[in-house]
Coordinates of C-alpha atoms in Angstrom, one line a residue:
M1433 CA -19.3 -11.5 17.6
T1434 CA -19.4 -7.9 16.4
S1435 CA -16.5 -6.0 15.0
H1436 CA -16.0 -2.4 16.2
K1437 CA -14.9 -0.1 13.5
T1438 CA -12.3 2.3 14.7
T1439 CA -11.7 5.7 13.2
Q1440 CA -8.5 5.9 11.3
T1441 CA -6.4 8.9 12.4
M1442 CA -3.1 10.4 11.4
K1443 CA -0.6 12.8 12.7
P1444 CA -0.8 16.4 11.4
A1445 CA 2.5 15.9 9.6
T1446 CA 1.1 13.0 7.6
A1447 CA -2.1 14.9 6.8
A1448 CA -0.1 17.9 5.7
K1449 CA 2.0 15.7 3.4
K1450 CA -1.1 14.2 1.9
L1451 CA -2.6 17.7 1.4
G1452 CA 0.7 18.9 -0.2
V1453 CA 1.1 21.8 2.3
Y1454 CA 3.9 22.9 4.7
L1455 CA 2.9 21.8 8.2
Q1456 CA 4.4 24.9 10.0
A1457 CA 2.2 27.2 7.9
T1458 CA -1.0 25.5 8.8
P1459 CA -3.3 26.8 11.6
A1460 CA -2.4 25.9 15.2
E1461 CA -5.5 23.7 15.7
F1462 CA -4.5 21.6 12.6
Q1463 CA -0.9 21.2 13.9
E1464 CA -1.9 20.3 17.5
G1465 CA -4.7 17.8 16.8
V1466 CA -5.1 14.5 15.0
V1467 CA -6.8 14.2 11.6
S1468 CA -9.3 11.4 10.8
R1469 CA -9.6 9.9 7.4
S1470 CA -13.0 11.5 7.0
E1471 CA -11.6 14.9 8.0
L1472 CA -8.8 14.5 5.5
N1473 CA -11.3 13.6 2.8
A1474 CA -13.5 16.6 3.7
L1475 CA -10.4 18.9 3.5
Q1476 CA -9.6 17.5 0.0
A1477 CA -13.1 17.7 -1.3
D1478 CA -13.9 21.2 0.0
P1479 CA -10.7 22.9 1.1
P1480 CA -11.2 25.7 3.6
Q1481 CA -9.8 29.2 2.9
W1482 CA -6.5 28.6 4.7
L1483 CA -5.8 25.5 2.7
Q1484 CA -6.7 27.2 -0.6
E1485 CA -4.4 30.0 0.3
L1486 CA -1.5 27.7 1.3
R1487 CA -1.8 25.7 -1.9
R1488 CA -1.9 28.9 -4.0
N1489 CA 0.8 31.0 -2.3
G1490 CA 2.7 28.8 0.0
P1491 CA 5.0 28.4 1.7
H1492 CA 5.3 25.1 -0.1
P1493 CA 7.0 21.9 1.2
R1494 CA 10.2 20.8 -0.6
P1495 CA 8.4 18.1 -2.8
V1496 CA 6.1 20.8 -4.1
V1497 CA 8.9 23.3 -4.6
A1498 CA 11.0 20.6 -6.5
A1499 CA 8.0 19.8 -8.7
K1500 CA 7.3 23.4 -9.5
L1501 CA 10.9 24.0 -10.4
G1502 CA 11.3 20.8 -12.4
V1503 CA 14.1 19.3 -10.3
S1504 CA 14.6 16.6 -7.7
I1505 CA 14.5 17.2 -3.9
A1506 CA 18.2 16.3 -3.9
G1507 CA 18.7 18.9 -6.6
L1508 CA 17.1 21.5 -4.4
A1509 CA 19.5 20.7 -1.6
R1510 CA 22.5 20.8 -4.0
G1511 CA 21.2 24.3 -5.0
G1512 CA 21.2 25.4 -1.4
V1513 CA 17.4 25.5 -1.1
T1514 CA 16.6 23.8 2.2
E1515 CA 13.6 25.9 3.4
A1516 CA 10.0 26.0 2.2
L1517 CA 9.4 28.6 -0.5
T1518 CA 6.4 30.7 -1.4
T1519 CA 5.0 30.8 -4.9
E1520 CA 6.5 34.3 -5.4
Q1521 CA 10.0 33.0 -4.4
I1522 CA 9.6 30.0 -6.8
D1523 CA 8.6 32.3 -9.7
A1524 CA 11.6 34.6 -8.9
L1525 CA 13.9 31.5 -9.2
K1526 CA 12.3 30.5 -12.5
D1527 CA 12.8 34.0 -13.8
A1528 CA 16.4 34.3 -12.6
Q1529 CA 17.4 30.9 -13.9
P1530 CA 20.5 30.5 -11.6
E1531 CA 23.2 28.2 -12.9
W1532 CA 22.3 25.5 -10.3
L1533 CA 18.7 25.4 -11.5
Q1534 CA 19.6 25.1 -15.1
R1535 CA 22.1 22.3 -14.2
E1536 CA 19.5 20.4 -12.0
R1537 CA 16.8 20.7 -14.7
A1538 CA 19.2 19.2 -17.2
V1539 CA 20.0 16.4 -14.7
Q1540 CA 16.3 15.8 -14.2
A1541 CA 15.7 15.7 -17.9
E1542 CA 18.4 13.0 -18.3
V1543 CA 16.9 11.0 -15.4
R1544 CA 13.5 11.1 -17.1
K1545 CA 15.0 10.1 -20.5
E1546 CA 16.8 7.2 -18.9
A1547 CA 13.7 6.0 -17.1
A1548 CA 11.7 6.1 -20.3
R1549 CA 14.5 4.1 -22.1
I1550 CA 14.5 1.5 -19.4
K1551 CA 10.7 1.3 -19.4
E1552 CA 10.7 0.9 -23.2
K1553 CA 13.4 -1.8 -23.0
N1554 CA 11.5 -3.7 -20.3
A1555 CA 8.3 -3.5 -22.3
A1556 CA 10.1 -4.9 -25.4
R1557 CA 11.6 -7.7 -23.3
D1558 CA 8.2 -8.5 -21.8
G1559 CA 6.7 -8.5 -25.3
Q1560 CA 9.2 -11.0 -26.4
A1561 CA 8.4 -13.2 -23.5
D1562 CA 4.8 -13.5 -24.7
G1563 CA 6.0 -14.6 -28.1
P1564 CA 5.8 -18.1 -29.7
N1565 CA 8.6 -19.6 -27.5
A1566 CA 7.0 -18.6 -24.2

């Protein structure tokens, strides 16, 4: 009995997400085809010019925009940002520091602080579980 190895493929949307680019900004041949795992690995290892350009200048998908601004995706929505933004637009927002961005960055900082506190609390609890009474 021989096993046949099938090529793993993914939809263009999945590949774009893994590459961190906005699907609608990719070339038509990328959007219309399927991407194999080996093709994805090749794109990551040696990105073509279009991919380098998209990563550098955008438009960027919301997760990338949120990360570059230091806010959550929900924070972007609360701030009224629902579309992909270019690097230039992101830099302009950073420079302008609108009230919503300042507020969302503060919220994100609190979320990170709380996550760190919980992680520290759990580590301390787990450390006690390894003590002499465990």
